[in-house]
Structure formats: structure tokens, C-alpha cells
mmCIF file of N, CA and C in Angstrom:
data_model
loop_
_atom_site.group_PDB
_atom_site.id
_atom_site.type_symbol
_atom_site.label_atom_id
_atom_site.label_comp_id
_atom_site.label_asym_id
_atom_site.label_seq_id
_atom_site.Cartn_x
_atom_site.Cartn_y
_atom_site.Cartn_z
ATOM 1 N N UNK A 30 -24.573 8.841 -9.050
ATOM 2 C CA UNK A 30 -24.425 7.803 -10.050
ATOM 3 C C UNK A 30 -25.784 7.260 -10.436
ATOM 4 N N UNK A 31 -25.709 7.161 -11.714
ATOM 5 C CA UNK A 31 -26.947 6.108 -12.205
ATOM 6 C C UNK A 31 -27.254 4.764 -11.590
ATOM 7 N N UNK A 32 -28.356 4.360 -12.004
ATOM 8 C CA UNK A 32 -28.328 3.008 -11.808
ATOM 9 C C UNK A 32 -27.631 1.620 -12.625
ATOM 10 N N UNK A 33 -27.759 2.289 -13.916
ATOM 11 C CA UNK A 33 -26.707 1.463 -14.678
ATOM 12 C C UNK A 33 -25.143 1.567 -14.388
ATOM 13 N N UNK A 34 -24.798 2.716 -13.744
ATOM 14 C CA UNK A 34 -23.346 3.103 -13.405
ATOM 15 C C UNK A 34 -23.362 1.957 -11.996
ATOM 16 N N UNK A 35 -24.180 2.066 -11.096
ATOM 17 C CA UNK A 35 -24.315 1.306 -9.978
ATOM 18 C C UNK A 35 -24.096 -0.041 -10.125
ATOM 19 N N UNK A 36 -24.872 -0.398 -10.912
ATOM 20 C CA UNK A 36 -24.996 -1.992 -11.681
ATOM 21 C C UNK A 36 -23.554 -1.969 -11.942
ATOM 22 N N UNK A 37 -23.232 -1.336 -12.675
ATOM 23 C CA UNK A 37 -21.797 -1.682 -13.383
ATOM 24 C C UNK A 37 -20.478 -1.755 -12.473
ATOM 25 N N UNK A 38 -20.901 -0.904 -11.631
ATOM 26 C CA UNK A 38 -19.548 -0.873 -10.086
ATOM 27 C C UNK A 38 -19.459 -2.469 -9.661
ATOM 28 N N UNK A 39 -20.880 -2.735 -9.461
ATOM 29 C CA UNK A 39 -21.114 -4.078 -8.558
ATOM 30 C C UNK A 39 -20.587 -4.699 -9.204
ATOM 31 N N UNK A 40 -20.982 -4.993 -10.331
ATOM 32 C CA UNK A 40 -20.987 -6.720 -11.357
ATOM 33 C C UNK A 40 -19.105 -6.629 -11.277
ATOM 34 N N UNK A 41 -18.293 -5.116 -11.622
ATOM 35 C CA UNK A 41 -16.962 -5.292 -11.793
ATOM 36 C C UNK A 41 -16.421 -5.867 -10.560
ATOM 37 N N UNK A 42 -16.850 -5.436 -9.533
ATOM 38 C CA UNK A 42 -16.328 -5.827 -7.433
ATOM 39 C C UNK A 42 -16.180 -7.122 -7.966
ATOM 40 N N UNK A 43 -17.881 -8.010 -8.407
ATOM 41 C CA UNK A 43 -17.549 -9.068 -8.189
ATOM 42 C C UNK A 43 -17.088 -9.731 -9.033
ATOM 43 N N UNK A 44 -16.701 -9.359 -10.476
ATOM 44 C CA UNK A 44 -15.910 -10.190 -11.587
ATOM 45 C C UNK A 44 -14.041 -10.155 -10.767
ATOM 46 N N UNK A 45 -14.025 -8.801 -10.240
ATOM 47 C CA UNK A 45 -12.453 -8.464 -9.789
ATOM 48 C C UNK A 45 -12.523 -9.257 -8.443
ATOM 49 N N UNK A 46 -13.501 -10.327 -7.646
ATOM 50 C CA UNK A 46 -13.142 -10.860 -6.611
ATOM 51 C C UNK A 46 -12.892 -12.681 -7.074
ATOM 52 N N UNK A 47 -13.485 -12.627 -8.370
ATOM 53 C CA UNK A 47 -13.576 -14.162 -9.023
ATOM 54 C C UNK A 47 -12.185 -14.018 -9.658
ATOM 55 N N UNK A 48 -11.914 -13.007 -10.413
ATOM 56 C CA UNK A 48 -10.678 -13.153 -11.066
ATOM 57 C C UNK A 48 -9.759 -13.462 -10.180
ATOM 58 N N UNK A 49 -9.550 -12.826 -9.022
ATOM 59 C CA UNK A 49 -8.399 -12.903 -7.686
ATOM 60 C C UNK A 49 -8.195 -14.318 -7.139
ATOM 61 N N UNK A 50 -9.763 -14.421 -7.248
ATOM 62 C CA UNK A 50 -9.587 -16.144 -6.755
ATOM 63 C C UNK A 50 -9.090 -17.053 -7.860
ATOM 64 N N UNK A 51 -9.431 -16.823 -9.006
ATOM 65 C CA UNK A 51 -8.723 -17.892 -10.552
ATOM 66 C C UNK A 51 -6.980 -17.540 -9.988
ATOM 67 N N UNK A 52 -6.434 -16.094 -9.650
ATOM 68 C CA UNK A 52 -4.997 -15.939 -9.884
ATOM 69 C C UNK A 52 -4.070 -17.160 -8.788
ATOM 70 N N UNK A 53 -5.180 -16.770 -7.513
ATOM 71 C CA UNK A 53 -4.637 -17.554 -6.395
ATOM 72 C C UNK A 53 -4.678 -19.245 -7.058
ATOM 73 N N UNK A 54 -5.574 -19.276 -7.225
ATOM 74 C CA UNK A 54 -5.568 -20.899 -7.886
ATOM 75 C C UNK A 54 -4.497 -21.082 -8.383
ATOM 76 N N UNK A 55 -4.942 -20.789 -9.290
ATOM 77 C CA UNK A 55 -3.626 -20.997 -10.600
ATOM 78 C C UNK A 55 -2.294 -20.599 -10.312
ATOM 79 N N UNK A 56 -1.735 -20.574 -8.942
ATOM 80 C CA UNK A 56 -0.329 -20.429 -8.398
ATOM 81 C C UNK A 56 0.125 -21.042 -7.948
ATOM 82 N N UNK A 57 -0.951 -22.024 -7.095
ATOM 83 C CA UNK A 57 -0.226 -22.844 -6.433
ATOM 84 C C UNK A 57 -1.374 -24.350 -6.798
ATOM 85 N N UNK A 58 -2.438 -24.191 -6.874
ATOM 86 C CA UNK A 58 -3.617 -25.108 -7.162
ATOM 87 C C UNK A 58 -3.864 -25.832 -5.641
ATOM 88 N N UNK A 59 -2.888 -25.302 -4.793
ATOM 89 C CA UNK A 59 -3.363 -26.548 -3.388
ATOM 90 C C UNK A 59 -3.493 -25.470 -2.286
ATOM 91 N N UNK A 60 -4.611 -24.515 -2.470
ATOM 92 C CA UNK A 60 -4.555 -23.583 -1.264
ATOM 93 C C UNK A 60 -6.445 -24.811 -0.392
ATOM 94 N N UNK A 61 -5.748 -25.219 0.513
ATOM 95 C CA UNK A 61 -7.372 -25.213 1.498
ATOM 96 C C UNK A 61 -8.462 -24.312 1.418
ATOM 97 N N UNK A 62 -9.453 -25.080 1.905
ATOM 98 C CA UNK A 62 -10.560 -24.047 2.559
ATOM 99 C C UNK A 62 -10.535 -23.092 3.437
ATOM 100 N N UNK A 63 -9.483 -23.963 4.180
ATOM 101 C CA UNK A 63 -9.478 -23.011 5.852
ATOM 102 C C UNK A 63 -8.523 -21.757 5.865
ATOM 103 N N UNK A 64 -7.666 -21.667 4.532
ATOM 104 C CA UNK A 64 -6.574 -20.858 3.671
ATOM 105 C C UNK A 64 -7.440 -20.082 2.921
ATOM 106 N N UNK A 65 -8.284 -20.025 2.321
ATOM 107 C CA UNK A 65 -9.272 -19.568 1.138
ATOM 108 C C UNK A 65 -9.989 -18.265 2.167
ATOM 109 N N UNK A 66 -10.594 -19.196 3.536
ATOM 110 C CA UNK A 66 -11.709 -18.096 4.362
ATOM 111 C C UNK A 66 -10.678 -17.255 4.899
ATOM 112 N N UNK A 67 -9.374 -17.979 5.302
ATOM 113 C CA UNK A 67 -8.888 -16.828 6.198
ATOM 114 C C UNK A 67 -8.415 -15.580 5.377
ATOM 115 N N UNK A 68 -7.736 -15.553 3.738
ATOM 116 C CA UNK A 68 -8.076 -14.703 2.797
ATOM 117 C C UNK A 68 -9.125 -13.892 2.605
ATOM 118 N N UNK A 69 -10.070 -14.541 2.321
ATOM 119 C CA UNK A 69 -11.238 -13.383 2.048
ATOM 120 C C UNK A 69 -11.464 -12.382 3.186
ATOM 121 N N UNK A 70 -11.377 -13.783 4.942
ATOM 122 C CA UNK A 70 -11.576 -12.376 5.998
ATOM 123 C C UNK A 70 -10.247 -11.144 6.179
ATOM 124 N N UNK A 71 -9.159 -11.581 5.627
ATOM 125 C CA UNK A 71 -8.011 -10.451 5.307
ATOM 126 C C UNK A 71 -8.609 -9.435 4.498
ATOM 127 N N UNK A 72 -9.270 -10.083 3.492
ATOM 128 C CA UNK A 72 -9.502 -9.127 2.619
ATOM 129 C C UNK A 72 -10.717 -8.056 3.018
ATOM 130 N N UNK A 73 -11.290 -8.431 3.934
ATOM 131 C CA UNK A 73 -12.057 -7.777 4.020
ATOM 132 C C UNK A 73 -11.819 -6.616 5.618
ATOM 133 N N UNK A 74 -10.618 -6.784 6.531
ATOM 134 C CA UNK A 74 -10.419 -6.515 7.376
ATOM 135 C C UNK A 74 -9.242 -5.292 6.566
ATOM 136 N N UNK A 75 -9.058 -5.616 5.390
ATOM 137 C CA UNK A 75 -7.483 -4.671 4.740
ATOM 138 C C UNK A 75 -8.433 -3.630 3.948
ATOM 139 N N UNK A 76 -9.925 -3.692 3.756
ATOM 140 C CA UNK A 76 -10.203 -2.690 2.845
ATOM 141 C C UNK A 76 -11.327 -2.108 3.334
ATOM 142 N N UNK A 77 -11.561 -2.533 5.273
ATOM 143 C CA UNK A 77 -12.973 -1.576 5.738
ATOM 144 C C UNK A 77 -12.806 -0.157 5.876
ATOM 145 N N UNK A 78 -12.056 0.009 5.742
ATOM 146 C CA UNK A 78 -11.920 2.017 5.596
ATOM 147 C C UNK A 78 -11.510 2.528 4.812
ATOM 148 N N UNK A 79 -11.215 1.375 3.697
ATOM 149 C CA UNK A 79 -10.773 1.997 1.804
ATOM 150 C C UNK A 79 -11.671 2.422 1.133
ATOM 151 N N UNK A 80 -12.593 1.169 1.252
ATOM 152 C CA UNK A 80 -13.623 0.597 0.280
ATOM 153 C C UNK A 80 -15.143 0.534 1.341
ATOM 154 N N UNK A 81 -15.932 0.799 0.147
ATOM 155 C CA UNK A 81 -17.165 0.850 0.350
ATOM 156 C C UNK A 81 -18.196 -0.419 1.216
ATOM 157 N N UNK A 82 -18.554 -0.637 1.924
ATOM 158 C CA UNK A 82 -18.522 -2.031 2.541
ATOM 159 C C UNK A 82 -19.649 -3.244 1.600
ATOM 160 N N UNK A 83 -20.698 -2.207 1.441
ATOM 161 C CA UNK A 83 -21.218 -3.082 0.109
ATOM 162 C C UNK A 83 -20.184 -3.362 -0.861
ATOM 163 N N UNK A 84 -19.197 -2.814 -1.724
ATOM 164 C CA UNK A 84 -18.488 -3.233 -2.688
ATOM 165 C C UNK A 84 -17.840 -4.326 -2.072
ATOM 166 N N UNK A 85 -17.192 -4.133 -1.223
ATOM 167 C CA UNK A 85 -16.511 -5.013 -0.445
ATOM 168 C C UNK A 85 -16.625 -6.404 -0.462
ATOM 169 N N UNK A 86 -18.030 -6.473 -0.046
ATOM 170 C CA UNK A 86 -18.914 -7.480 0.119
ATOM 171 C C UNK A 86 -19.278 -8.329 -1.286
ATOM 172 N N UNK A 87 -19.663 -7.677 -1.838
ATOM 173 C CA UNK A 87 -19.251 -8.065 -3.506
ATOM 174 C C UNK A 87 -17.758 -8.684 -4.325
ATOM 175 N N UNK A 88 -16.627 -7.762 -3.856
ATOM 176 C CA UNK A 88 -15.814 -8.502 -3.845
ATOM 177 C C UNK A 88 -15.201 -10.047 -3.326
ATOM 178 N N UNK A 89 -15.618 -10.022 -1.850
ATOM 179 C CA UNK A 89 -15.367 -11.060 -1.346
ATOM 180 C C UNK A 89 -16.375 -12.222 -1.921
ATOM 181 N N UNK A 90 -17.740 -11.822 -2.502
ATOM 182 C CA UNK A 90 -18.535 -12.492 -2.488
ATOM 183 C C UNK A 90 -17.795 -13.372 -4.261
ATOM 184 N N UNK A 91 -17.490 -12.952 -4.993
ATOM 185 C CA UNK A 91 -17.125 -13.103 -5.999
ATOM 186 C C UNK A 91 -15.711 -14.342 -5.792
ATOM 187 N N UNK A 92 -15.071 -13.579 -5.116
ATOM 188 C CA UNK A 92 -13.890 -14.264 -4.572
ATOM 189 C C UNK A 92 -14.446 -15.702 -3.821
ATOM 190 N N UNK A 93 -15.100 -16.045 -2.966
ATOM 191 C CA UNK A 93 -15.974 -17.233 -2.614
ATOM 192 C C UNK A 93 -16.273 -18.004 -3.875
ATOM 193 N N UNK A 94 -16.804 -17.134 -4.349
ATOM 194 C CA UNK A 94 -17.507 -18.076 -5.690
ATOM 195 C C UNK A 94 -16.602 -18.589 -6.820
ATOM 196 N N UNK A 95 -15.640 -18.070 -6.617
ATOM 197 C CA UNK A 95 -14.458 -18.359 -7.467
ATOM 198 C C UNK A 95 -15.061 -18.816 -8.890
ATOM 199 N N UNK A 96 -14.178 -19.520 -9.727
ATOM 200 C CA UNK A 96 -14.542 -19.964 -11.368
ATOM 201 C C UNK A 96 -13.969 -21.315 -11.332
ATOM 202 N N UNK A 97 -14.432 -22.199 -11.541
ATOM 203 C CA UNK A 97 -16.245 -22.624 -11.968
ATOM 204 C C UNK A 97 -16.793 -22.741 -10.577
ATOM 205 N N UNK A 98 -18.349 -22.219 -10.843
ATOM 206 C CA UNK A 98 -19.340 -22.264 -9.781
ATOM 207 C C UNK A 98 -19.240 -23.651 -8.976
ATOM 208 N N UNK A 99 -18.892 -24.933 -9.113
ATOM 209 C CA UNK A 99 -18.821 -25.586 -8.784
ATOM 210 C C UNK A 99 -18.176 -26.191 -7.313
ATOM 211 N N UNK A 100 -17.361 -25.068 -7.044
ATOM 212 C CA UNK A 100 -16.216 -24.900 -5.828
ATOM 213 C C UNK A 100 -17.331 -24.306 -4.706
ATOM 214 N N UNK A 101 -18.415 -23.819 -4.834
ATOM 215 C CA UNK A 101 -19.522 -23.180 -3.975
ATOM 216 C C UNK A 101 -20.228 -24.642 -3.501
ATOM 217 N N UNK A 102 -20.481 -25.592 -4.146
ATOM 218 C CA UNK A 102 -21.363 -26.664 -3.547
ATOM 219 C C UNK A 102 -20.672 -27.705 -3.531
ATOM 220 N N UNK A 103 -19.453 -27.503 -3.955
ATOM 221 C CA UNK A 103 -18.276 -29.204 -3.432
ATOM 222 C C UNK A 103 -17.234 -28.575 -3.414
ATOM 223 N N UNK A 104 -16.948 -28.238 -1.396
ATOM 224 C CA UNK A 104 -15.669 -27.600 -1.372
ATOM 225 C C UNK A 104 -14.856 -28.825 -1.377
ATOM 226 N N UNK A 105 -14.822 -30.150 -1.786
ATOM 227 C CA UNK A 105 -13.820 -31.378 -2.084
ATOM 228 C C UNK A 105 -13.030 -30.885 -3.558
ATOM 229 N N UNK A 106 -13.736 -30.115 -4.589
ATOM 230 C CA UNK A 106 -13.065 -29.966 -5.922
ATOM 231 C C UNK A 106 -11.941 -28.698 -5.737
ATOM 232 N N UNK A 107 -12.031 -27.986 -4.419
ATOM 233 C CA UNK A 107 -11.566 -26.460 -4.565
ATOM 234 C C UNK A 107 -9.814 -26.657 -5.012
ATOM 235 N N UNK A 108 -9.255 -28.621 -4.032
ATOM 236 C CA UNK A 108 -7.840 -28.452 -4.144
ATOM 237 C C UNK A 108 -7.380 -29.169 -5.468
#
């Protein structure tokens, strides 16, 4: 793969780990923090021999960061 193909894998991991986190939101709007980490570490324990562990990592990382950036430096706004 290229490097622009490379670039492009990543940026999608982590748009497809932010989107996951908007869906979860927007279902119930009252998931915790301590609900949020234990997700991502599922997620990342359900896809170490699927998925690539850098992508992975990207995914989850995306998923953390959720939409709006704001939920990264005041986990008080996340509920």
C-alpha cells in the first residue's frame, strides 16, 4: 500500500471509532465513563486477532475522542 492508501486506512479507523461513539450516545445519552472505558477495552479485546493492532488502536482512539472534542478534557459533559 501507498502512503496515501495508509493515511486513508487510518483517518477511516478513526472517523469509524468517533462515529460508534456519536451512535452509542445518541441511544441512550446516559452511558458513564466507567461504561465508555469498559467498551472501548471490549473493543479492543473482540478485535486482537481480527484487526490490525495499530488500526485498532486508531479505532479505539477515535472512539475516546468521541464528537465534540470536548468530552476528552471534561469527562463531566460526556452524560
Amino acid at each position: 500500500m501507498s502512503s496515501a492508501e495508509n493515511t486513508a486506512v487510518a483517518e477511516l479507523a478513526f472517523q469509524l471509532g468517533k462515529v460508534t461513539r456519536h451512535a452509542i450516545d445518541a441511544r441512550d445519552g446516559n452511558t458513564n465513563p466507567l461504561a465508555l472505558a469498559k467498551i472501548a477495552n471490549d473493543l479492543l479485546e473482540a478485535g486482537h486477532q481480527k484487526v490490525p493492532g495499530d488500526l485498532l488502536m486508531l479505532f479505539v482512539a477515535g472512539f475516546e475522542e468521541g464528537d465534540p472534542l470536548e468530552r476528552r478534557t471534561d469527562p463531566e459533559r460526556r452524560l
